[in-house]
Short mmCIF file of C-alpha atoms in Angstrom, two decimals:
data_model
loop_
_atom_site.label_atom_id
_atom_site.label_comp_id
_atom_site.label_asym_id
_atom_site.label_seq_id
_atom_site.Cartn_x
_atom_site.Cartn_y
_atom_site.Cartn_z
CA UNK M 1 -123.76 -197.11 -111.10
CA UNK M 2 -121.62 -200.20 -110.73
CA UNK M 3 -118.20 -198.48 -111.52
CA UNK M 4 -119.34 -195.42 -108.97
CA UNK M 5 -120.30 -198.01 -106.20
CA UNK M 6 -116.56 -200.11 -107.12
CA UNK M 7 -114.84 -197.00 -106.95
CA UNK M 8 -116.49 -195.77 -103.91
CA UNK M 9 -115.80 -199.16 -101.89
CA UNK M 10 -111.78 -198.91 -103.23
CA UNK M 11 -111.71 -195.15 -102.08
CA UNK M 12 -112.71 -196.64 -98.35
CA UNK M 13 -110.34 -199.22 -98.08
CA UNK M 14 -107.87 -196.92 -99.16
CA UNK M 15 -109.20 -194.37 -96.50
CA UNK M 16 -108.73 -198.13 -93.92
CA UNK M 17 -105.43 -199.00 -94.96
CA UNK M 18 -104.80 -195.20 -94.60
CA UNK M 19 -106.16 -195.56 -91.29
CA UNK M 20 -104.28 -198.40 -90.33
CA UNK M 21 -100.60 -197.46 -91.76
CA UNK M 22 -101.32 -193.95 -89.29
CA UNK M 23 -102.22 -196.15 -86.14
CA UNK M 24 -99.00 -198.20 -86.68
CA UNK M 25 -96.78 -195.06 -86.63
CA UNK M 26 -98.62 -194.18 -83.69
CA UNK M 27 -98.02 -197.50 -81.99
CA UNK M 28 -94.50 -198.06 -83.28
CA UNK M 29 -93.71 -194.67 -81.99
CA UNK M 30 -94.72 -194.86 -78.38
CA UNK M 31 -92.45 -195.32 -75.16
CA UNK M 32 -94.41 -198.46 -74.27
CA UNK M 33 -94.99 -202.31 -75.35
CA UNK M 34 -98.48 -202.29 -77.23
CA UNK M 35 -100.33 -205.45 -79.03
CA UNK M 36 -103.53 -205.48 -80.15
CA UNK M 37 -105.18 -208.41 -80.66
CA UNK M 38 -108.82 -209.32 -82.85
CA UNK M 39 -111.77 -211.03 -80.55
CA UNK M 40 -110.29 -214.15 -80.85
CA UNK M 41 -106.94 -213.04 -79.08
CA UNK M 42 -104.96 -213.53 -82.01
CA UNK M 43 -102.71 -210.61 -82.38
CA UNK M 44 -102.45 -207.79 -84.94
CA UNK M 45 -100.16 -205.47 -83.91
CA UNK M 46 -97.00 -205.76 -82.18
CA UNK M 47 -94.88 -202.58 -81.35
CA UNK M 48 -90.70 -202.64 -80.96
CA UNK M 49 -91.01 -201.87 -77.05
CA UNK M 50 -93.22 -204.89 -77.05
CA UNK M 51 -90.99 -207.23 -79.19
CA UNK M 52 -88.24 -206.38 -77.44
CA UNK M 53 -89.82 -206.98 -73.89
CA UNK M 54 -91.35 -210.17 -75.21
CA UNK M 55 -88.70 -211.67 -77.11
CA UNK M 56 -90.72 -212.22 -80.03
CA UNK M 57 -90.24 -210.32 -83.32
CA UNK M 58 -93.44 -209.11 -85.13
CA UNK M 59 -93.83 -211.18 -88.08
CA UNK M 60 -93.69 -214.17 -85.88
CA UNK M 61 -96.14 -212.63 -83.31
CA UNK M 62 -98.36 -211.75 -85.70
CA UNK M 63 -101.49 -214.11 -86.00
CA UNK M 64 -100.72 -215.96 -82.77
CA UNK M 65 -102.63 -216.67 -80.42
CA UNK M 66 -101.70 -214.26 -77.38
CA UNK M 67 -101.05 -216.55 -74.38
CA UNK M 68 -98.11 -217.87 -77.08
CA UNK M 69 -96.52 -214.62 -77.18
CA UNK M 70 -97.61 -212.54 -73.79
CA UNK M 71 -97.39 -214.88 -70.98
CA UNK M 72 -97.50 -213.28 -67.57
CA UNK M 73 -96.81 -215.44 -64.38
CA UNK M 74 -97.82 -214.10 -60.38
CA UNK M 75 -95.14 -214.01 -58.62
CA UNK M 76 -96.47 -214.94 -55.40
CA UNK M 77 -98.15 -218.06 -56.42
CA UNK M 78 -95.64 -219.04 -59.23
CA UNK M 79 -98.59 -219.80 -61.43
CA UNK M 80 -99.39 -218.20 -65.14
CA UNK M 81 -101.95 -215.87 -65.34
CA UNK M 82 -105.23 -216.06 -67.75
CA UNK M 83 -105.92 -214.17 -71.01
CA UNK M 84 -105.78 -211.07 -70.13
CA UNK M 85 -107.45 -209.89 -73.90
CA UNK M 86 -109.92 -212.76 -73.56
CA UNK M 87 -111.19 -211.46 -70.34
CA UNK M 88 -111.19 -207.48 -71.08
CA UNK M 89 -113.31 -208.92 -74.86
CA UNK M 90 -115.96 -210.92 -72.50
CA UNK M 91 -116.26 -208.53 -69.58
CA UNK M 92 -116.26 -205.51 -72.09
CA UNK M 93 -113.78 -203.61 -68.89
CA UNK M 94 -110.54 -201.60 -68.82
CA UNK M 95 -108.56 -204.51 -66.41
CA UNK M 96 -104.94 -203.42 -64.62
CA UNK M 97 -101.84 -205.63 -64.74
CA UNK M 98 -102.41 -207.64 -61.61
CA UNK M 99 -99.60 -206.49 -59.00
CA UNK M 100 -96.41 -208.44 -58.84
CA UNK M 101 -96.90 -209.95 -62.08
CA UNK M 102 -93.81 -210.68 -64.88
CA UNK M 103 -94.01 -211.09 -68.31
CA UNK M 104 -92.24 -214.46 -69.37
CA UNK M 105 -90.17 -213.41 -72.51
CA UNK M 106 -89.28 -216.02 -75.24
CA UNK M 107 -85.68 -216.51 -73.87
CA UNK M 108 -87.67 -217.54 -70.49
CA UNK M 109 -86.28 -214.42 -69.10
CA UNK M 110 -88.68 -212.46 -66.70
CA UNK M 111 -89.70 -208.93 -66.68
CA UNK M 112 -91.53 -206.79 -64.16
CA UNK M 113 -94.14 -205.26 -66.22
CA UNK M 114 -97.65 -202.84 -64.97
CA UNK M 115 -100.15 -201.20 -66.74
CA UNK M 116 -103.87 -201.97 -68.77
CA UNK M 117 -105.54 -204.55 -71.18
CA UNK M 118 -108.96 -202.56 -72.80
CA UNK M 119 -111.57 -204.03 -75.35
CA UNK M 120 -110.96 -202.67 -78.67
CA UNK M 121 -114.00 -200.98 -79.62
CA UNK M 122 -115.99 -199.67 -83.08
CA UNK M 123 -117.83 -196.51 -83.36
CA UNK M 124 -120.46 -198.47 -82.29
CA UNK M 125 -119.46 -199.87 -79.43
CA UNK M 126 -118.77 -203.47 -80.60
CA UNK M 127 -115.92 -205.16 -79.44
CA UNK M 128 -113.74 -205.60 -81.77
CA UNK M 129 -110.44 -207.20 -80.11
CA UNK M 130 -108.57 -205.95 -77.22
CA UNK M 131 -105.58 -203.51 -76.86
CA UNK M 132 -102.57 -204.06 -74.03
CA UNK M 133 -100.47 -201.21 -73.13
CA UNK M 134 -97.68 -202.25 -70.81
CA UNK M 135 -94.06 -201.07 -69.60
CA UNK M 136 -91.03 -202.51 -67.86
CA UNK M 137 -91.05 -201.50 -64.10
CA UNK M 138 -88.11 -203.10 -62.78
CA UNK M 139 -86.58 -200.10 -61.76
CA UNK M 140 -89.58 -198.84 -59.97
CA UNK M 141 -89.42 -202.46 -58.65
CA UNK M 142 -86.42 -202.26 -57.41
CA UNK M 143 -86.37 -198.30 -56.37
CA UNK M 144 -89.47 -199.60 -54.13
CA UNK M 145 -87.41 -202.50 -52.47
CA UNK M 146 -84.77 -200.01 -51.70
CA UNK M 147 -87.03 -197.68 -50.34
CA UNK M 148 -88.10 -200.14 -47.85
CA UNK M 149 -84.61 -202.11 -47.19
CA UNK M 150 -83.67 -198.23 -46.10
CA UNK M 151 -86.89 -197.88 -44.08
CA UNK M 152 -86.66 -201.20 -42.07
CA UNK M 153 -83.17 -202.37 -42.68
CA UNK M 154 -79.54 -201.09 -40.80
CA UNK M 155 -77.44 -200.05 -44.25
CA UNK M 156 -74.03 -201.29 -42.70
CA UNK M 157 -74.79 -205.10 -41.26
CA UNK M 158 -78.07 -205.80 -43.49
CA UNK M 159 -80.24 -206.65 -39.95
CA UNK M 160 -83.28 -205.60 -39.38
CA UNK M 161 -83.71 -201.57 -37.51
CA UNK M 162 -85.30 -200.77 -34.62
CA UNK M 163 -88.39 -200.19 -36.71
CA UNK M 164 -88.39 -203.31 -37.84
CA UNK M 165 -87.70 -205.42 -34.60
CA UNK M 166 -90.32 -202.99 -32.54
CA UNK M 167 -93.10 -204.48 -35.31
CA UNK M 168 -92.15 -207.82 -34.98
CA UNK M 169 -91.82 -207.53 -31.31
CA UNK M 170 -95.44 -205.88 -30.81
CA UNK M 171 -96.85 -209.36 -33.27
CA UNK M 172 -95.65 -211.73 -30.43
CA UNK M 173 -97.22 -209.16 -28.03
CA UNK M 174 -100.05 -209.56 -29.76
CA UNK M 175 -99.49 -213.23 -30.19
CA UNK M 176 -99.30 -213.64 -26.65
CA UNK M 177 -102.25 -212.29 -25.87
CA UNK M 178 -104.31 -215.48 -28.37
CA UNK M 179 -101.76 -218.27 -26.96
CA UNK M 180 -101.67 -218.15 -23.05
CA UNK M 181 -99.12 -220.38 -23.34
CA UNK M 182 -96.62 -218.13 -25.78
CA UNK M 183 -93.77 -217.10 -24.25
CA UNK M 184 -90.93 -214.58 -26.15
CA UNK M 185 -88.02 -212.98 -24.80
CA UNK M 186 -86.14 -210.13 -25.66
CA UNK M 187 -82.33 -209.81 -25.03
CA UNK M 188 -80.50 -206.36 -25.49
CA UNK M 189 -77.22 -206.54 -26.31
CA UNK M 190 -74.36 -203.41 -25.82
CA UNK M 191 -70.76 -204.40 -27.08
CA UNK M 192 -68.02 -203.10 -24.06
CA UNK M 193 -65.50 -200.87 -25.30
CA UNK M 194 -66.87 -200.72 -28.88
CA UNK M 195 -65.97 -196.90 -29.02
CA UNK M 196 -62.46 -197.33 -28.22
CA UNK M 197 -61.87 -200.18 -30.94
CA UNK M 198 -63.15 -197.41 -33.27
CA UNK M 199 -60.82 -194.36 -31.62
CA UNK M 200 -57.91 -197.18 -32.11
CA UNK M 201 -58.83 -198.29 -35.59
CA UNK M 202 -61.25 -196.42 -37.26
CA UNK M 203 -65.00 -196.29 -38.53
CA UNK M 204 -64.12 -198.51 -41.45
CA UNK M 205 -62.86 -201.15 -39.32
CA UNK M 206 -65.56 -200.68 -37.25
CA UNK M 207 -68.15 -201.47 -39.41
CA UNK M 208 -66.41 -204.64 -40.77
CA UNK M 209 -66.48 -205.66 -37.10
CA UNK M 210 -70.40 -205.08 -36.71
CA UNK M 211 -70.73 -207.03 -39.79
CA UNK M 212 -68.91 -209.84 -38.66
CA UNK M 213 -71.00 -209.44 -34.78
CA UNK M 214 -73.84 -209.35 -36.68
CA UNK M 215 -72.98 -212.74 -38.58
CA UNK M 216 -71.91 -213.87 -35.50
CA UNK M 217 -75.31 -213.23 -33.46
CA UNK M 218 -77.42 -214.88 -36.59
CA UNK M 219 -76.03 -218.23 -36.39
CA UNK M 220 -76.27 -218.11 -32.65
CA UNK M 221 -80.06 -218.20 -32.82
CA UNK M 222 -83.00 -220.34 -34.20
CA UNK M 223 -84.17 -219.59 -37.85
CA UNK M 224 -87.11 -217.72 -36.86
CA UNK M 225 -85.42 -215.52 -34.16
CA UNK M 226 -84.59 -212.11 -34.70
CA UNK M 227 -81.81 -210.13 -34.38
CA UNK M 228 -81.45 -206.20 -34.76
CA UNK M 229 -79.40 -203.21 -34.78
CA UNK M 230 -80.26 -200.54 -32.70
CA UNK M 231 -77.86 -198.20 -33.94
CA UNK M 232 -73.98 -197.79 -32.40
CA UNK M 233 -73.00 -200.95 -30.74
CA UNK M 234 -76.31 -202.33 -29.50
CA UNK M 235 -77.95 -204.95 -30.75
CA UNK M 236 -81.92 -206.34 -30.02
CA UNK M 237 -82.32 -209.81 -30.15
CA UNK M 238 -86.01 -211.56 -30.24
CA UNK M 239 -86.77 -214.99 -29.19
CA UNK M 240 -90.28 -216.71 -29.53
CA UNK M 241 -92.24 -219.45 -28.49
CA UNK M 242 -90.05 -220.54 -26.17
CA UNK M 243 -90.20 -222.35 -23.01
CA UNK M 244 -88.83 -220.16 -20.21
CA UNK M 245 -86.05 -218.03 -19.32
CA UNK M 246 -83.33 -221.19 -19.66
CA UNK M 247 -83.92 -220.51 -23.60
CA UNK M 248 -82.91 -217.16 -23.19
CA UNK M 249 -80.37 -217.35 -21.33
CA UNK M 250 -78.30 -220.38 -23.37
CA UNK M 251 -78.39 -218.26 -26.11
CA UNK M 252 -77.05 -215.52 -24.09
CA UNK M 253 -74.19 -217.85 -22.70
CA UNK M 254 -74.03 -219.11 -26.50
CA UNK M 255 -73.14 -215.41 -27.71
CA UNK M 256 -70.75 -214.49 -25.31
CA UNK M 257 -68.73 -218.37 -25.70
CA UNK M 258 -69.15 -217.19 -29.13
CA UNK M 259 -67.36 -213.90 -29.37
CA UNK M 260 -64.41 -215.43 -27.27
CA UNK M 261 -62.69 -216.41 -30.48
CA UNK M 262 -61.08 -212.98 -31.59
CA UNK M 263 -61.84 -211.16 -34.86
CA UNK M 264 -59.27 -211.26 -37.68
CA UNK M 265 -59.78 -207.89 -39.67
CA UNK M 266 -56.88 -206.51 -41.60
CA UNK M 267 -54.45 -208.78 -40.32
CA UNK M 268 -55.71 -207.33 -36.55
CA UNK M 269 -57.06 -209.93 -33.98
CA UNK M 270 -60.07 -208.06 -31.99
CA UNK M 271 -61.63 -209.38 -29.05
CA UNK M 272 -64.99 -207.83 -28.33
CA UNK M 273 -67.18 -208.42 -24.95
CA UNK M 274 -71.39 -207.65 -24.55
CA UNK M 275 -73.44 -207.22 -22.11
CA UNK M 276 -76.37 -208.38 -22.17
CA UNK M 277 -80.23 -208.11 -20.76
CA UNK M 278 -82.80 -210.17 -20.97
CA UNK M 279 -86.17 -209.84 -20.20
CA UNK M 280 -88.89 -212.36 -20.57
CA UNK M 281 -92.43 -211.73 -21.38
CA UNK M 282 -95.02 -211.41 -18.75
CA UNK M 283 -98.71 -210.06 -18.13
CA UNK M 284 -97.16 -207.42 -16.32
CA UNK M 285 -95.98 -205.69 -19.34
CA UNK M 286 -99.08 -203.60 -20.45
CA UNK M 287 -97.08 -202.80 -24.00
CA UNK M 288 -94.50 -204.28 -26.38
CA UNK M 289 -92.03 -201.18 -25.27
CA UNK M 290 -92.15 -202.29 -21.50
CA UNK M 291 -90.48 -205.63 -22.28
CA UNK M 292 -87.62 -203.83 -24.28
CA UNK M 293 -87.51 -201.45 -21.43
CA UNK M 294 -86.87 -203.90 -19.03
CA UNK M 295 -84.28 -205.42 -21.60
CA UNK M 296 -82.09 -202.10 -21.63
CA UNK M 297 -82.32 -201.90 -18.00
CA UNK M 298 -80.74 -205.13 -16.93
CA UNK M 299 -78.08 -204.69 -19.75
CA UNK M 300 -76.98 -201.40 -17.63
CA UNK M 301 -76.65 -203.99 -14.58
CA UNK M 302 -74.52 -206.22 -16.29
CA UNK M 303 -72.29 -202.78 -17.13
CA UNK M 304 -72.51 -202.18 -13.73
CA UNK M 305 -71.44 -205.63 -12.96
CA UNK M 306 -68.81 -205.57 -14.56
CA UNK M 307 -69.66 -206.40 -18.03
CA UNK M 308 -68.61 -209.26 -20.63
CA UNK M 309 -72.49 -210.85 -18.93
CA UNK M 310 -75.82 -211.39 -19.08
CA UNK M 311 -78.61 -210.33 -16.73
CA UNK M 312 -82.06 -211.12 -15.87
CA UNK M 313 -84.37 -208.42 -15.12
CA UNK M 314 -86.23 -208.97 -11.69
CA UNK M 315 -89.27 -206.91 -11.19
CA UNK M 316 -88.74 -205.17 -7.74
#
């Protein structure tokens, strides 16, 4: 009875290590980092994807603790984030990467990683460790950056659209509305003969001149200002909190003393003129689209007027 109980308890661990040897294929073999840990976090398996993303090769991986090997840090705060494992083992829940969240490799190098940490369970239910699936998503990373740098961002001169500046333009309406004392001002901006510098030189040399505008009109504002390209020649500009219309119209007069140094672009020196309207806010303007309204319209008066100016806009 004593041999057929011995050779009954070798014939299941072999069955286990069986069992085990299978699962590591498994593991090894998949597209995605994997470590499994016991309930104490220590870990037991490691997986290629997951050495490589980690930095750490298996046999010294193995039996450490996981926080050693898989530390993840939140990139908003800058601070590391808390055994995963440990938490999925107490709570006994399937828990998700948290969003914007790298994995700190050995090297110190950071990775982008998403996915799930799950307890590790028996076929009774007991928790037996945990199991962390995870995959580099840099590239979705960046695809999604790119995705909205095209959405709210002009592809030649790197400002912000007109989507862009109409958001941030409708949160100092709304501002405005909280501080009775808020002022902003918007200042619309058309370059004068911008369509014959391209006839003369062409679109390349075109858009190295917006470029160099659009350089130009960022470090003749405040750091919080904002400046925008509409599309073609004209530019939005955004000023807030300031005092009155003087604000506005310095950096109006700034611009324009600006732009009379000419441009040097292959070896050509380009002078280029704007006109320019700005409107300030007021309780007359029932929506954020009035004020830029009112913007346009007294940068069609300074055409008028001869351009290479600014104008006001009066309310008749």
């Amino acid at each position: 009875m004593a041999i057929e109980m011995a050779i009954y308890k070798h014939q299941i661990r072999e069955g286990l290590q069986q069992e085990k040897q299978d699962l590591s294929i498994i593991i090894d073999s998949m597209g995605c980092g994997v470590i499994v840990t016991d309930i104490n976090s220590c870990i037991e398996i490691i997986n290629p994807v997951a050495e490589a993303l980690t930095g750490w090769q298996r046999k010294e991986a193995i039996g450490k603790n996981l926080l050693e090997v898989f530390q993840l840090k939140d990139t908003d705060t800058g601070e590391v984030i808390d055994n995963l494992a440990a938490r999925a083992i107490r709570t006994g829940e399937v828990l998700n990467l948290p969003e914007n969240c790298k994995l700190i490799a050995k090297d110190g190098s950071e990775t982008s990683i998403g996915d799930t940490v799950a307890p590790l369970r028996d076929e009774d239910g007991k928790i037996l460790g945990a199991v962390l699936v995870f995959q580099d998503i840099s590239q979705r990373k960046q695809t999604e950056a790119e995705l909205i740098r095209n959405a709210f961002y002009d592809s030649i001169t790197g400002l912000p659209n007109r989507i862009l500046f109409r958001d941030r333009l409708a949160q100092a309406f709304e501002h405005s509305k909280r501080r009775k004392n808020y002022r902003f001002s918007v200042l619309f901006l058309d370059l004068d003969g911008f369509k014959g510098i391209n006839d003369k030189f062409g679109h390349g040399m075109g858009d190295k001149l917006l470029v160099d505008i659009s350089q130009l009109l960022k470090s003749s504002l405040r750091g919080g200002d904002t400046v925008a390209r509409f599309g073609g020649d004209e530019f939005a500009i955004l000023l807030e909190d300031i005092k009155d219309v003087t604000d506005a119209t310095n950096v109006a007069l700034r611009i324009q003393n600006n732009l009379e140094t000419p441009f040097d672009i292959n070896e050509h020196k380009i002078l280029v003129t704007a006109s320019i309207g700005i409107a300030l806010s007021s309780v007359s303007h029932q929506q954020p689209a009035d004020l830029l309204d009112d913007a346009d319209s007294a940068m069609y008066q300074a055409k008028e007027q001869g351009k290479a100016q600014y104008v006001v806009f009066e309310r008749e």
